[in-house]
Amino acid sequence: MARTKFVCGNWKMHKTQAEARELVRALAPLCAPLGGKVQVAVAPPFTALAAAAEALRGSPLELGAQDVHWEKQGAFTGAVSAPMLAEAGVKHVIVGHSERRQLFGETDETVRKKVGAVLAANLLPIVCVGETLAEREAGKTLEVVGRQLRGGLSGLQAPALAAVTVAYEPVWAIGTGKTATSAQAQEVHQALRAILRELCGAGADSIRIQYGGSVKPDNAAELMSQPDVDGALVGGASLKADDFIQIVRGALR
Ligand code: PGA
């Protein structure tokens, strides 16, 4: 089944408000001619969301956030809730990125709670899964990503699952310049799709599974040519308009 490819830039802790405005202003006109054939989003840090929202207004470029808290409000110093993100113009929320898991104590259980909060605010979660190098070398890749996917999505039924995007990001490929081969990516994506089918039947065929981990202009098209690779979650290469747009164009090939 044909799924519209979805490319999202994860800016991580980069870009001030002024820099975000500048990058979005460069990207927005480049996205217009895509005519909806690829869905494109950027996820700036919280402080730059409002500036980015204003700069992309009227363009097909969409706004994402990099994390969220599962409660709507309360005594959670430093946290930001899904309704707050919605009001800031956000549409997509990255949940369970491996940096959150490794550096900030994110677990499958907190991912599950965050996904629920994102959906409750009518936002769209991008749920990240991925194995470490040690796990891959121990032959545990499919076991690990399967556990993360089932854990993060547990309790969700078919209609809610349709709003989810999954991102497969092998930890060893993130920021290292070492990309998974397209065959390695396809193997994992196919396994993730099989799990999604168990969870929601034929609805799984319309769920996008992005690949992430050192996606660059020169490998993006090959990765996204795989049958179950439905787009990309791009870190470093999303910080430069030219590189990011070349990756987006790679989704058209
Ligand atoms: P990278 O990051 O493209 O810089 O490897 C991807 C990600 O962490 O989402």
Coordinates of C-alpha atoms and ligand atoms in Angstrom, one line a residue:
M1 CA 0.0 0.0 0.0
A2 CA 1.3 3.5 -0.8
R3 CA 2.0 5.5 2.3
T4 CA 3.0 9.2 2.0
K5 CA 6.6 9.5 3.1
F6 CA 7.2 11.5 6.2
V7 CA 10.5 13.3 6.9
C8 CA 11.0 15.1 10.2
G9 CA 14.0 17.1 11.3
N10 CA 15.0 16.6 15.0
W11 CA 17.0 19.7 15.8
K12 CA 17.9 18.4 19.3
M13 CA 19.5 21.2 21.5
H14 CA 20.3 23.4 18.5
K15 CA 19.0 26.8 17.3
T16 CA 18.0 29.9 19.1
Q17 CA 14.8 31.6 18.2
A18 CA 16.5 33.8 15.6
E19 CA 18.3 30.8 14.1
A20 CA 15.1 28.8 14.0
R21 CA 13.3 31.6 12.2
E22 CA 16.1 31.7 9.7
L23 CA 16.1 28.0 9.0
V24 CA 12.3 27.7 8.8
R25 CA 12.2 30.7 6.4
A26 CA 14.7 28.9 4.2
L27 CA 12.8 25.6 4.3
A28 CA 9.3 26.8 3.9
P29 CA 9.5 27.9 0.3
L30 CA 11.4 24.7 -0.6
C31 CA 8.6 22.6 0.8
A32 CA 5.8 24.3 -1.1
P33 CA 6.6 22.7 -4.5
L34 CA 6.4 19.2 -3.0
G35 CA 2.7 19.5 -3.4
G36 CA 2.0 17.2 -0.4
K37 CA 3.8 14.3 -2.0
V38 CA 6.1 14.2 1.1
Q39 CA 5.1 15.2 4.6
V40 CA 7.8 17.4 6.2
A41 CA 8.2 18.6 9.7
V42 CA 10.8 20.2 11.9
A43 CA 11.2 19.7 15.7
P44 CA 13.0 22.7 17.3
P45 CA 13.7 23.0 21.0
F46 CA 10.8 24.2 23.1
T47 CA 12.1 27.8 23.3
A48 CA 12.1 28.1 19.5
L49 CA 8.6 26.5 18.9
A50 CA 6.7 29.8 18.8
A51 CA 9.2 31.5 16.5
A52 CA 9.2 28.5 14.2
A53 CA 5.4 28.3 14.2
E54 CA 5.2 31.9 13.2
A55 CA 7.8 31.5 10.4
L56 CA 6.2 28.4 8.9
R57 CA 2.6 29.8 8.9
G58 CA 0.9 29.3 5.5
S59 CA 3.5 26.8 4.3
P60 CA 3.1 23.0 4.2
L61 CA 6.0 22.6 6.7
E62 CA 4.7 21.2 10.0
L63 CA 5.9 21.7 13.5
G64 CA 7.1 19.0 16.0
A65 CA 8.3 18.9 19.5
Q66 CA 11.1 16.7 20.9
D67 CA 9.5 15.5 24.1
V68 CA 6.5 16.1 26.4
H69 CA 5.3 15.3 29.9
W70 CA 2.3 13.0 30.3
E71 CA 0.4 15.2 32.8
K72 CA -1.5 18.2 31.6
Q73 CA -0.2 20.5 34.3
G74 CA 1.3 20.4 37.8
A75 CA 4.4 20.5 39.9
F76 CA 6.8 19.1 37.3
T77 CA 9.7 21.6 37.2
G78 CA 11.2 21.9 33.7
A79 CA 8.5 19.9 32.0
V80 CA 6.1 20.9 29.2
S81 CA 2.6 19.3 28.6
A82 CA 0.9 18.2 25.4
P83 CA -1.9 20.9 25.6
M84 CA 0.9 23.5 25.9
L85 CA 2.6 22.1 22.8
A86 CA -0.7 22.1 20.9
E87 CA -1.3 25.7 21.8
A88 CA 2.2 26.6 20.5
G89 CA 1.3 25.2 17.1
V90 CA 2.8 21.8 17.4
K91 CA 1.4 18.9 15.5
H92 CA 3.9 16.1 16.0
V93 CA 5.7 15.0 19.2
I94 CA 8.8 12.8 19.3
V95 CA 8.5 10.3 22.1
G96 CA 11.1 7.9 23.5
H97 CA 14.1 9.1 21.5
S98 CA 17.2 7.0 22.6
E99 CA 18.8 10.2 24.0
R100 CA 15.8 10.6 26.3
R101 CA 16.1 6.9 27.2
Q102 CA 19.8 6.9 27.8
L103 CA 20.4 10.4 29.3
F104 CA 17.0 11.2 31.0
G105 CA 15.7 7.9 32.3
E106 CA 12.9 7.4 29.7
T107 CA 11.4 3.9 29.9
D108 CA 8.8 2.0 27.9
E109 CA 6.3 2.9 30.6
T110 CA 7.0 6.6 30.4
V111 CA 6.8 6.4 26.6
R112 CA 3.4 4.7 26.9
K113 CA 2.1 7.5 29.2
K114 CA 3.5 10.2 26.9
V115 CA 2.0 8.6 23.8
G116 CA -1.4 8.6 25.6
A117 CA -1.0 12.3 26.5
V118 CA 0.0 13.3 23.0
L119 CA -3.0 11.5 21.5
A120 CA -5.4 13.0 24.1
A121 CA -4.3 16.4 23.0
N122 CA -5.0 15.5 19.4
L123 CA -1.3 15.6 18.5
L124 CA 0.6 12.9 16.6
P125 CA 3.3 10.9 18.3
I126 CA 6.5 9.8 16.7
V127 CA 7.5 6.8 18.8
C128 CA 11.2 6.0 18.7
V129 CA 12.7 2.5 19.1
G130 CA 16.2 1.2 18.5
E131 CA 18.9 -1.2 19.7
T132 CA 22.4 -0.4 21.0
L133 CA 25.5 -1.8 19.3
A134 CA 25.9 -4.4 22.1
E135 CA 22.3 -5.5 21.6
R136 CA 22.7 -5.8 17.9
E137 CA 26.0 -7.8 18.2
A138 CA 24.2 -10.1 20.7
G139 CA 21.5 -10.8 18.1
K140 CA 18.9 -9.1 20.1
T141 CA 17.8 -6.3 17.8
L142 CA 14.3 -7.6 17.0
E143 CA 13.7 -8.6 20.6
V144 CA 14.7 -5.1 21.8
V145 CA 12.8 -3.0 19.3
G146 CA 9.8 -5.3 19.6
R147 CA 9.7 -4.9 23.4
Q148 CA 10.0 -1.1 23.0
L149 CA 7.2 -0.9 20.4
R150 CA 4.8 -3.1 22.3
G151 CA 5.6 -1.3 25.6
G152 CA 5.2 2.1 24.1
L153 CA 2.0 1.4 22.4
S154 CA 0.4 -1.0 25.0
G155 CA -3.2 -0.3 25.7
L156 CA -3.9 1.5 22.4
Q157 CA -6.6 0.3 20.1
A158 CA -6.8 0.4 16.3
P159 CA -8.2 3.9 15.7
A160 CA -5.7 5.6 18.1
L161 CA -2.8 3.6 16.6
A162 CA -3.6 5.1 13.2
A163 CA -2.3 8.4 14.5
V164 CA 1.1 7.0 15.4
T165 CA 4.4 7.2 13.4
V166 CA 7.1 4.8 14.5
A167 CA 10.8 5.7 14.1
Y168 CA 13.4 3.0 14.0
E169 CA 16.7 4.5 15.1
P170 CA 19.6 2.2 15.8
V171 CA 21.5 3.8 18.7
W172 CA 24.8 2.9 17.1
A173 CA 23.8 4.9 14.0
I174 CA 22.8 8.1 15.7
G175 CA 25.2 11.0 15.2
T176 CA 28.0 8.5 14.3
G177 CA 28.0 8.7 10.6
K178 CA 27.4 4.9 10.5
T179 CA 24.1 4.3 8.9
A180 CA 22.2 1.0 8.8
T181 CA 22.3 -0.5 5.4
S182 CA 19.0 -0.3 3.6
A183 CA 18.7 -4.1 4.0
Q184 CA 19.3 -3.8 7.8
A185 CA 16.7 -1.1 8.0
Q186 CA 14.2 -3.0 5.9
E187 CA 14.6 -6.1 8.0
V188 CA 13.7 -4.3 11.2
H189 CA 11.0 -2.2 9.7
Q190 CA 9.3 -5.3 8.3
A191 CA 9.5 -6.9 11.8
L192 CA 8.0 -3.7 13.3
R193 CA 5.2 -3.7 10.7
A194 CA 4.4 -7.4 11.6
I195 CA 4.0 -6.3 15.3
L196 CA 1.8 -3.4 14.3
R197 CA -0.4 -5.9 12.3
E198 CA -0.8 -8.0 15.5
L199 CA -1.8 -4.8 17.3
C200 CA -4.2 -3.3 14.8
G201 CA -4.7 -5.6 11.8
A202 CA -4.8 -4.1 8.4
G203 CA -4.6 -0.6 9.9
A204 CA -0.8 -1.3 10.2
D205 CA -0.4 -0.9 6.5
S206 CA -1.1 2.9 6.8
I207 CA 1.3 3.5 9.7
R208 CA 4.5 5.2 8.7
I209 CA 7.8 3.8 10.0
Q210 CA 10.7 6.3 9.7
Y211 CA 14.3 5.3 9.7
G212 CA 16.7 7.5 11.7
G213 CA 20.5 7.4 12.3
S214 CA 23.0 9.4 10.2
V215 CA 20.5 10.0 7.4
K216 CA 22.3 12.2 4.9
P217 CA 21.6 13.5 1.4
D218 CA 23.7 10.7 -0.1
N219 CA 21.9 7.8 1.6
A220 CA 18.4 9.0 2.1
A221 CA 16.9 7.9 -1.3
E222 CA 18.3 4.4 -1.0
L223 CA 17.0 4.0 2.6
M224 CA 13.6 5.3 1.7
S225 CA 13.4 3.1 -1.4
Q226 CA 12.8 0.1 0.8
P227 CA 9.2 -1.1 1.0
D228 CA 8.7 -0.6 4.7
V229 CA 10.9 2.6 5.1
D230 CA 8.3 5.4 5.0
G231 CA 10.5 8.4 5.7
A232 CA 13.2 9.6 7.9
L233 CA 13.9 11.2 11.3
V234 CA 16.9 13.3 10.7
G235 CA 19.2 14.8 13.3
G236 CA 22.4 16.5 12.2
A237 CA 21.6 16.9 8.6
S238 CA 18.3 18.7 9.4
L239 CA 20.2 21.7 10.7
K240 CA 21.1 22.9 7.2
A241 CA 18.4 23.8 4.8
D242 CA 20.2 22.4 1.7
D243 CA 21.0 19.1 3.2
F244 CA 17.5 18.6 4.7
I245 CA 15.7 19.5 1.5
Q246 CA 17.9 17.1 -0.4
I247 CA 16.9 14.4 2.0
V248 CA 13.2 15.3 1.6
R249 CA 13.7 15.1 -2.2
G250 CA 15.2 11.7 -1.7
A251 CA 11.8 10.6 -0.5
L252 CA 10.3 11.4 -3.9
R253 CA 12.6 9.1 -5.8
Ligands
PGA1 P1 21.4 11.9 13.4 O1 20.3 11.8 14.5 O2 20.7 12.1 12.0 O3 22.2 13.1 13.7 O4 22.2 10.6 13.4 C1 19.1 11.2 14.3 C2 18.2 11.2 15.5 O5 18.7 11.2 16.6 O6 17.0 11.4 15.4

